[in-house]
Every structure is written in C-alpha cells, then in structure tokens.
Amino acid sequence: EIVLTQSPGTLSLSPGERATLSCRASQSVNSAFVAWYQQKPGQAPRLLIYGASNRATGIPDRFSGGGSGTDFTLTISRLEPEDFGVYYCQRYGSSPLTFGGGTKVEIK
Amino acid sequence: QVQLQESGPGLVKPSGTLSLTCAVSGDSISSSNWWSWVRQPPGKTLEWIGQVDHGGSINYNPSLKSRVTVSVDKSKNQFFLKLSSVTAADTAVYYCARNPNFDWNAFDIWGQGTMVTVSS
C-alpha cells in the first residue's frame, strides 16, 4: 500500500499570504491519480484538485496543484479567510484509495 | 444538483453490527458512477471502506474486507454499509461519496456525514 505523508502538519499564515502544502508518496505515483481536498470543521471534504493539477468545478484559480513521481504540492496563491481548514492529498487509480494525514492551515 | 444523505443509528454496541444507508438524489445509482463509504475517526484522517456500482460489483479496503458488506438497492436509489464485530476503534464520522465514471476515481460528491459511536 502506498503511504502518503503530508507536511507541514500545521501552517500558520495570514490572509493574503501564499501557502505551499506538500504530499510525499512512499513510492512513485501516476500524477493522473493524485487529488487534493479541503475540509472545514464539521463539514465533509470538498474536492479541489484532481489529476494532480486540474481544478474541480467551481474551485477558484488561486488553488493550483503540481508535482510528479513521489512529490506533489498544493499551492494557494493568496489566502482568503475562507481557505483556512485542513487539506488532504489522496492517491487513486487502484486499490486501496488512500489519503495523507492532512495539513491544517490556520490563521496566524 | 447531486446530493448524498447518510442515515442510521448513532450508537452501536461493541461486537455489534453498524448499518448505514446513503440516499442518492439528483443522480441515478444506475449511472456509470461508483458509490463509496469513507470514514474519519475524531481528529484523524480519512479511510476508504468500500464501494459498489449499480450492478452490485464491489471493492473493499483489504484492511476491513473481513468485516464489511456494501450493497445497493436500485429501486430506492440507495446504497448501504454493514460493518460487523465493531469496537471502539470503529467510532468515526461515516461519509458516503461518489466516484464518477470508474471505480478507482477520486470522490467528487460527498454526503454531510454521520457520527457513529461504538459504546456499551
């Protein structure tokens, strides 16, 4: 099973700042099968990025994804107040579907 | 607008069976999509449990396979989760979610989740 490790655990930033979140896989992953989700307290996750770099429907262009092989990133170019929450990366494309441990983006 | 809604008991006794229903609206469960269950223990990350398609084809997480049953009722546009021999470690928010177009896809639509506590 491929293990996804996210870093940092917590990112403390101010609105308007740039956020860079990392997701490292224990072995090479097809970039076509990497997704990112945002989760706010008490809510279900929301799909942000699929195929490593494609924004899901309705996702603002301040969110971007990239990477290949074992290293993937989610970048939020300018943090808005509604962007604070926990972000998870996910590997899909084969069994089992797995998630990283999450990165919490909090207000500094 | 596609919506998923979980329902079921919020409290299950240890060694019992957890049973949940996911009602699908705005999409047909007979479409080309797959339908999954995902759980999240308090303060922890997400864990995929299993999935089903309209024809009853099923995939399970190997870590839970011996205790999980996922099924579908096309006539009601619903799918179901049963998890047997539960312990406190199965306490979690349980979500149903959609995998569009093929089984091993990401999750594009989620239910709001339902908290299930395993306790006597």
PDB file of C-alpha atoms in Angstrom:
ATOM      1  CA  GLU A   1       0.000   0.000   0.000  1.00  0.00           C
ATOM      2  CA  ILE A   2       1.305   3.441  -0.942  1.00  0.00           C
ATOM      3  CA  VAL A   3       1.611   5.737   2.085  1.00  0.00           C
ATOM      4  CA  LEU A   4       1.140   9.496   1.667  1.00  0.00           C
ATOM      5  CA  THR A   5       2.949  11.810   4.080  1.00  0.00           C
ATOM      6  CA  GLN A   6       1.864  15.431   4.237  1.00  0.00           C
ATOM      7  CA  SER A   7       3.923  18.331   5.551  1.00  0.00           C
ATOM      8  CA  PRO A   8       3.900  20.503   7.434  1.00  0.00           C
ATOM      9  CA  GLY A   9       1.364  19.305   9.964  1.00  0.00           C
ATOM     10  CA  THR A  10       0.235  22.852  10.591  1.00  0.00           C
ATOM     11  CA  LEU A  11       0.784  26.007   8.558  1.00  0.00           C
ATOM     12  CA  SER A  12       0.152  29.343  10.310  1.00  0.00           C
ATOM     13  CA  LEU A  13      -0.336  32.135   7.812  1.00  0.00           C
ATOM     14  CA  SER A  14      -2.108  35.460   7.395  1.00  0.00           C
ATOM     15  CA  PRO A  15      -4.744  36.281   4.764  1.00  0.00           C
ATOM     16  CA  GLY A  16      -3.071  37.329   1.525  1.00  0.00           C
ATOM     17  CA  GLU A  17      -0.027  35.116   2.075  1.00  0.00           C
ATOM     18  CA  ARG A  18       0.993  32.192  -0.129  1.00  0.00           C
ATOM     19  CA  ALA A  19       0.552  28.642   1.173  1.00  0.00           C
ATOM     20  CA  THR A  20       2.527  25.671  -0.113  1.00  0.00           C
ATOM     21  CA  LEU A  21       1.471  22.206   1.067  1.00  0.00           C
ATOM     22  CA  SER A  22       3.475  19.058   0.404  1.00  0.00           C
ATOM     23  CA  CYS A  23       2.421  15.452  -0.155  1.00  0.00           C
ATOM     24  CA  ARG A  24       5.112  12.781  -0.470  1.00  0.00           C
ATOM     25  CA  ALA A  25       4.345   9.224  -1.564  1.00  0.00           C
ATOM     26  CA  SER A  26       6.245   6.137  -0.354  1.00  0.00           C
ATOM     27  CA  GLN A  27       6.643   5.060  -3.984  1.00  0.00           C
ATOM     28  CA  SER A  28       6.109   6.671  -7.359  1.00  0.00           C
ATOM     29  CA  VAL A  29       2.514   7.617  -8.154  1.00  0.00           C
ATOM     30  CA  ASN A  30       0.955   8.292 -11.544  1.00  0.00           C
ATOM     31  CA  SER A  31       0.252  12.029 -11.405  1.00  0.00           C
ATOM     32  CA  ALA A  32      -3.039  11.398 -13.189  1.00  0.00           C
ATOM     33  CA  PHE A  33      -4.252   9.900  -9.933  1.00  0.00           C
ATOM     34  CA  VAL A  34      -3.484  12.487  -7.234  1.00  0.00           C
ATOM     35  CA  ALA A  35      -6.221  14.626  -5.699  1.00  0.00           C
ATOM     36  CA  TRP A  36      -6.471  17.299  -3.036  1.00  0.00           C
ATOM     37  CA  TYR A  37      -9.416  18.014  -0.733  1.00  0.00           C
ATOM     38  CA  GLN A  38     -10.294  20.832   1.657  1.00  0.00           C
ATOM     39  CA  GLN A  39     -12.177  20.121   4.876  1.00  0.00           C
ATOM     40  CA  LYS A  40     -13.604  22.693   7.265  1.00  0.00           C
ATOM     41  CA  PRO A  41     -14.706  21.841  10.829  1.00  0.00           C
ATOM     42  CA  GLY A  42     -17.935  19.866  10.898  1.00  0.00           C
ATOM     43  CA  GLN A  43     -18.068  19.568   7.117  1.00  0.00           C
ATOM     44  CA  ALA A  44     -17.380  16.898   4.550  1.00  0.00           C
ATOM     45  CA  PRO A  45     -14.243  17.138   2.424  1.00  0.00           C
ATOM     46  CA  ARG A  46     -14.513  19.081  -0.838  1.00  0.00           C
ATOM     47  CA  LEU A  47     -12.614  18.076  -3.971  1.00  0.00           C
ATOM     48  CA  LEU A  48     -10.216  20.845  -5.040  1.00  0.00           C
ATOM     49  CA  ILE A  49      -7.742  19.253  -7.445  1.00  0.00           C
ATOM     50  CA  TYR A  50      -7.701  16.003  -9.450  1.00  0.00           C
ATOM     51  CA  GLY A  51      -5.107  14.595 -11.793  1.00  0.00           C
ATOM     52  CA  ALA A  52      -2.511  16.470  -9.711  1.00  0.00           C
ATOM     53  CA  SER A  53      -3.172  19.824 -11.411  1.00  0.00           C
ATOM     54  CA  ASN A  54      -6.791  20.070 -12.599  1.00  0.00           C
ATOM     55  CA  ARG A  55      -9.155  22.260 -10.617  1.00  0.00           C
ATOM     56  CA  ALA A  56     -12.534  20.743  -9.825  1.00  0.00           C
ATOM     57  CA  THR A  57     -15.712  22.540 -10.810  1.00  0.00           C
ATOM     58  CA  GLY A  58     -16.120  25.891  -9.095  1.00  0.00           C
ATOM     59  CA  ILE A  59     -12.666  25.970  -7.484  1.00  0.00           C
ATOM     60  CA  PRO A  60     -11.008  29.425  -7.654  1.00  0.00           C
ATOM     61  CA  ASP A  61      -7.813  29.798  -9.666  1.00  0.00           C
ATOM     62  CA  ARG A  62      -5.809  30.774  -6.568  1.00  0.00           C
ATOM     63  CA  PHE A  63      -5.656  26.999  -5.935  1.00  0.00           C
ATOM     64  CA  SER A  64      -3.112  25.130  -8.037  1.00  0.00           C
ATOM     65  CA  GLY A  65      -1.569  21.682  -7.881  1.00  0.00           C
ATOM     66  CA  GLY A  66       1.584  20.188  -9.281  1.00  0.00           C
ATOM     67  CA  GLY A  67       4.241  17.575  -8.934  1.00  0.00           C
ATOM     68  CA  SER A  68       5.184  14.159 -10.202  1.00  0.00           C
ATOM     69  CA  GLY A  69       6.707  10.873  -9.087  1.00  0.00           C
ATOM     70  CA  THR A  70       6.678  10.918  -5.301  1.00  0.00           C
ATOM     71  CA  ASP A  71       6.348  14.659  -4.606  1.00  0.00           C
ATOM     72  CA  PHE A  72       3.196  16.688  -5.064  1.00  0.00           C
ATOM     73  CA  THR A  73       2.214  20.178  -3.944  1.00  0.00           C
ATOM     74  CA  LEU A  74      -0.901  22.240  -3.444  1.00  0.00           C
ATOM     75  CA  THR A  75      -0.394  25.991  -3.632  1.00  0.00           C
ATOM     76  CA  ILE A  76      -2.832  28.673  -2.554  1.00  0.00           C
ATOM     77  CA  SER A  77      -1.509  31.873  -4.123  1.00  0.00           C
ATOM     78  CA  ARG A  78      -3.217  34.386  -1.817  1.00  0.00           C
ATOM     79  CA  LEU A  79      -5.022  33.061   1.237  1.00  0.00           C
ATOM     80  CA  GLU A  80      -8.599  34.170   1.714  1.00  0.00           C
ATOM     81  CA  PRO A  81     -10.331  33.899   5.126  1.00  0.00           C
ATOM     82  CA  GLU A  82     -12.478  31.036   3.836  1.00  0.00           C
ATOM     83  CA  ASP A  83      -9.382  28.972   2.879  1.00  0.00           C
ATOM     84  CA  PHE A  84      -8.475  28.057   6.444  1.00  0.00           C
ATOM     85  CA  GLY A  85      -9.072  24.409   7.263  1.00  0.00           C
ATOM     86  CA  VAL A  86      -7.456  21.000   6.777  1.00  0.00           C
ATOM     87  CA  TYR A  87      -6.176  19.821   3.403  1.00  0.00           C
ATOM     88  CA  TYR A  88      -5.753  16.181   2.408  1.00  0.00           C
ATOM     89  CA  CYS A  89      -3.991  14.631  -0.550  1.00  0.00           C
ATOM     90  CA  GLN A  90      -5.269  11.371  -1.980  1.00  0.00           C
ATOM     91  CA  ARG A  91      -3.943   8.688  -4.278  1.00  0.00           C
ATOM     92  CA  TYR A  92      -6.473   6.979  -6.513  1.00  0.00           C
ATOM     93  CA  GLY A  93      -6.424   4.816  -9.632  1.00  0.00           C
ATOM     94  CA  SER A  94      -6.147   1.448  -7.880  1.00  0.00           C
ATOM     95  CA  SER A  95      -6.952  -0.271  -4.605  1.00  0.00           C
ATOM     96  CA  PRO A  96      -6.900   0.838  -1.908  1.00  0.00           C
ATOM     97  CA  LEU A  97      -7.822   4.501  -2.210  1.00  0.00           C
ATOM     98  CA  THR A  98      -5.648   6.244   0.381  1.00  0.00           C
ATOM     99  CA  PHE A  99      -5.309   9.669   1.968  1.00  0.00           C
ATOM    100  CA  GLY A 100      -2.480  11.591   3.557  1.00  0.00           C
ATOM    101  CA  GLY A 101      -2.561  12.644   7.185  1.00  0.00           C
ATOM    102  CA  GLY A 102      -3.587  16.210   6.403  1.00  0.00           C
ATOM    103  CA  THR A 103      -2.149  19.720   6.748  1.00  0.00           C
ATOM    104  CA  LYS A 104      -4.005  22.239   8.859  1.00  0.00           C
ATOM    105  CA  VAL A 105      -3.892  25.795   7.526  1.00  0.00           C
ATOM    106  CA  GLU A 106      -4.651  28.165  10.373  1.00  0.00           C
ATOM    107  CA  ILE A 107      -4.879  31.899  10.796  1.00  0.00           C
ATOM    108  CA  LYS A 108      -1.688  33.430  12.187  1.00  0.00           C
TER     109      LYS A 108
ATOM    110  CA  GLN B   1     -27.736  19.058  -8.040  1.00  0.00           C
ATOM    111  CA  VAL B   2     -26.435  15.740  -6.800  1.00  0.00           C
ATOM    112  CA  GLN B   3     -26.862  15.134  -3.072  1.00  0.00           C
ATOM    113  CA  LEU B   4     -25.973  12.237  -0.820  1.00  0.00           C
ATOM    114  CA  GLN B   5     -27.516  11.746   2.632  1.00  0.00           C
ATOM    115  CA  GLU B   6     -26.345   9.231   5.228  1.00  0.00           C
ATOM    116  CA  SER B   7     -28.670   7.796   7.870  1.00  0.00           C
ATOM    117  CA  GLY B   8     -28.512   5.176  10.585  1.00  0.00           C
ATOM    118  CA  PRO B   9     -28.037   4.630  14.315  1.00  0.00           C
ATOM    119  CA  GLY B  10     -25.597   6.969  16.029  1.00  0.00           C
ATOM    120  CA  LEU B  11     -24.743   4.443  18.733  1.00  0.00           C
ATOM    121  CA  VAL B  12     -23.732   0.807  18.270  1.00  0.00           C
ATOM    122  CA  LYS B  13     -22.729  -1.660  20.978  1.00  0.00           C
ATOM    123  CA  PRO B  14     -19.313  -3.341  20.892  1.00  0.00           C
ATOM    124  CA  SER B  15     -19.331  -6.610  18.915  1.00  0.00           C
ATOM    125  CA  GLY B  16     -22.496  -5.463  17.154  1.00  0.00           C
ATOM    126  CA  THR B  17     -23.078  -4.509  13.525  1.00  0.00           C
ATOM    127  CA  LEU B  18     -23.023  -0.958  12.224  1.00  0.00           C
ATOM    128  CA  SER B  19     -25.611  -0.362   9.493  1.00  0.00           C
ATOM    129  CA  LEU B  20     -25.880   2.809   7.416  1.00  0.00           C
ATOM    130  CA  THR B  21     -27.876   3.937   4.401  1.00  0.00           C
ATOM    131  CA  CYS B  22     -26.917   6.522   1.784  1.00  0.00           C
ATOM    132  CA  ALA B  23     -29.777   8.073  -0.175  1.00  0.00           C
ATOM    133  CA  VAL B  24     -28.798   9.495  -3.570  1.00  0.00           C
ATOM    134  CA  SER B  25     -30.731  12.341  -5.193  1.00  0.00           C
ATOM    135  CA  GLY B  26     -30.034  14.237  -8.402  1.00  0.00           C
ATOM    136  CA  ASP B  27     -28.254  11.249  -9.967  1.00  0.00           C
ATOM    137  CA  SER B  28     -29.243   7.691 -10.734  1.00  0.00           C
ATOM    138  CA  ILE B  29     -27.441   4.990  -8.837  1.00  0.00           C
ATOM    139  CA  SER B  30     -27.701   3.056 -12.103  1.00  0.00           C
ATOM    140  CA  SER B  31     -25.393   5.527 -13.842  1.00  0.00           C
ATOM    141  CA  SER B  32     -21.754   4.760 -14.670  1.00  0.00           C
ATOM    142  CA  ASN B  33     -20.624   6.081 -11.294  1.00  0.00           C
ATOM    143  CA  TRP B  34     -19.422   4.087  -8.301  1.00  0.00           C
ATOM    144  CA  TRP B  35     -20.583   4.729  -4.744  1.00  0.00           C
ATOM    145  CA  SER B  36     -18.234   4.630  -1.770  1.00  0.00           C
ATOM    146  CA  TRP B  37     -18.114   4.719   2.006  1.00  0.00           C
ATOM    147  CA  VAL B  38     -15.344   6.671   3.743  1.00  0.00           C
ATOM    148  CA  ARG B  39     -14.830   7.158   7.480  1.00  0.00           C
ATOM    149  CA  GLN B  40     -12.936   9.587   9.678  1.00  0.00           C
ATOM    150  CA  PRO B  41     -12.226   8.882  13.374  1.00  0.00           C
ATOM    151  CA  PRO B  42     -12.285  12.007  15.554  1.00  0.00           C
ATOM    152  CA  GLY B  43      -9.207  14.132  14.901  1.00  0.00           C
ATOM    153  CA  LYS B  44      -7.796  11.676  12.348  1.00  0.00           C
ATOM    154  CA  THR B  45      -7.522  11.317   8.610  1.00  0.00           C
ATOM    155  CA  LEU B  46      -9.899   9.727   6.111  1.00  0.00           C
ATOM    156  CA  GLU B  47     -10.116   5.997   5.409  1.00  0.00           C
ATOM    157  CA  TRP B  48     -11.837   4.488   2.371  1.00  0.00           C
ATOM    158  CA  ILE B  49     -14.000   1.497   3.356  1.00  0.00           C
ATOM    159  CA  GLY B  50     -15.522   0.111   0.182  1.00  0.00           C
ATOM    160  CA  GLN B  51     -17.613   0.816  -2.895  1.00  0.00           C
ATOM    161  CA  VAL B  52     -20.356  -0.587  -5.106  1.00  0.00           C
ATOM    162  CA  ASP B  53     -21.750   0.023  -8.569  1.00  0.00           C
ATOM    163  CA  HIS B  54     -25.324  -0.324  -9.794  1.00  0.00           C
ATOM    164  CA  GLY B  55     -24.730  -3.875 -10.889  1.00  0.00           C
ATOM    165  CA  GLY B  56     -23.571  -4.919  -7.458  1.00  0.00           C
ATOM    166  CA  SER B  57     -19.876  -5.095  -8.274  1.00  0.00           C
ATOM    167  CA  ILE B  58     -17.935  -4.408  -5.100  1.00  0.00           C
ATOM    168  CA  ASN B  59     -14.453  -3.380  -3.987  1.00  0.00           C
ATOM    169  CA  TYR B  60     -13.322  -3.328  -0.365  1.00  0.00           C
ATOM    170  CA  ASN B  61     -10.368  -1.926   1.512  1.00  0.00           C
ATOM    171  CA  PRO B  62      -8.277  -5.025   2.286  1.00  0.00           C
ATOM    172  CA  SER B  63      -7.815  -3.776   5.865  1.00  0.00           C
ATOM    173  CA  LEU B  64     -11.572  -4.024   6.530  1.00  0.00           C
ATOM    174  CA  LYS B  65     -12.671  -6.619   3.997  1.00  0.00           C
ATOM    175  CA  SER B  66     -13.432  -9.386   6.501  1.00  0.00           C
ATOM    176  CA  ARG B  67     -15.999  -7.228   8.325  1.00  0.00           C
ATOM    177  CA  VAL B  68     -17.559  -5.073   5.579  1.00  0.00           C
ATOM    178  CA  THR B  69     -20.546  -5.539   3.326  1.00  0.00           C
ATOM    179  CA  VAL B  70     -21.605  -2.851   0.828  1.00  0.00           C
ATOM    180  CA  SER B  71     -24.770  -3.276  -1.211  1.00  0.00           C
ATOM    181  CA  VAL B  72     -27.150  -1.316  -3.426  1.00  0.00           C
ATOM    182  CA  ASP B  73     -30.919  -1.008  -3.966  1.00  0.00           C
ATOM    183  CA  LYS B  74     -31.528   0.479  -7.403  1.00  0.00           C
ATOM    184  CA  SER B  75     -35.270   0.754  -6.850  1.00  0.00           C
ATOM    185  CA  LYS B  76     -34.718   3.076  -3.901  1.00  0.00           C
ATOM    186  CA  ASN B  77     -31.632   4.829  -5.338  1.00  0.00           C
ATOM    187  CA  GLN B  78     -29.767   3.923  -2.158  1.00  0.00           C
ATOM    188  CA  PHE B  79     -26.666   2.057  -1.113  1.00  0.00           C
ATOM    189  CA  PHE B  80     -25.723   0.556   2.197  1.00  0.00           C
ATOM    190  CA  LEU B  81     -22.881  -0.238   4.582  1.00  0.00           C
ATOM    191  CA  LYS B  82     -22.677  -3.004   7.149  1.00  0.00           C
ATOM    192  CA  LEU B  83     -19.641  -3.297   9.409  1.00  0.00           C
ATOM    193  CA  SER B  84     -19.640  -6.247  11.779  1.00  0.00           C
ATOM    194  CA  SER B  85     -17.853  -7.004  15.058  1.00  0.00           C
ATOM    195  CA  VAL B  86     -17.373  -3.319  15.811  1.00  0.00           C
ATOM    196  CA  THR B  87     -15.077  -1.997  18.526  1.00  0.00           C
ATOM    197  CA  ALA B  88     -14.322   1.475  19.872  1.00  0.00           C
ATOM    198  CA  ALA B  89     -11.807   1.847  17.035  1.00  0.00           C
ATOM    199  CA  ASP B  90     -14.745   1.975  14.596  1.00  0.00           C
ATOM    200  CA  THR B  91     -16.061   5.163  16.202  1.00  0.00           C
ATOM    201  CA  ALA B  92     -15.977   7.740  13.418  1.00  0.00           C
ATOM    202  CA  VAL B  93     -17.876  10.056  11.120  1.00  0.00           C
ATOM    203  CA  TYR B  94     -19.027   7.914   8.218  1.00  0.00           C
ATOM    204  CA  TYR B  95     -19.410   9.550   4.799  1.00  0.00           C
ATOM    205  CA  CYS B  96     -20.895   8.274   1.591  1.00  0.00           C
ATOM    206  CA  ALA B  97     -19.330   9.646  -1.569  1.00  0.00           C
ATOM    207  CA  ARG B  98     -19.412   9.317  -5.357  1.00  0.00           C
ATOM    208  CA  ASN B  99     -16.600   8.050  -7.599  1.00  0.00           C
ATOM    209  CA  PRO B 100     -17.518   9.449 -11.035  1.00  0.00           C
ATOM    210  CA  ASN B 101     -17.257   7.222 -14.106  1.00  0.00           C
ATOM    211  CA  PHE B 102     -14.980   4.479 -12.777  1.00  0.00           C
ATOM    212  CA  ASP B 103     -14.290   2.636  -9.556  1.00  0.00           C
ATOM    213  CA  TRP B 104     -10.847   3.937  -8.660  1.00  0.00           C
ATOM    214  CA  ASN B 105     -11.645   7.585  -9.271  1.00  0.00           C
ATOM    215  CA  ALA B 106     -11.448  10.444  -6.749  1.00  0.00           C
ATOM    216  CA  PHE B 107     -14.537  11.497  -4.794  1.00  0.00           C
ATOM    217  CA  ASP B 108     -16.399  14.414  -6.339  1.00  0.00           C
ATOM    218  CA  ILE B 109     -19.585  14.494  -4.244  1.00  0.00           C
ATOM    219  CA  TRP B 110     -19.840  13.756  -0.506  1.00  0.00           C
ATOM    220  CA  GLY B 111     -22.662  13.381   1.968  1.00  0.00           C
ATOM    221  CA  GLN B 112     -22.619  15.528   5.101  1.00  0.00           C
ATOM    222  CA  GLY B 113     -21.501  12.567   7.208  1.00  0.00           C
ATOM    223  CA  THR B 114     -22.994  10.795  10.202  1.00  0.00           C
ATOM    224  CA  MET B 115     -21.277  10.234  13.536  1.00  0.00           C
ATOM    225  CA  VAL B 116     -21.304   6.671  14.804  1.00  0.00           C
ATOM    226  CA  THR B 117     -20.112   5.897  18.322  1.00  0.00           C
ATOM    227  CA  VAL B 118     -19.317   2.368  19.451  1.00  0.00           C
ATOM    228  CA  SER B 119     -20.007   2.107  23.159  1.00  0.00           C
ATOM    229  CA  SER B 120     -21.943  -0.008  25.621  1.00  0.00           C
TER     230      SER B 120
END
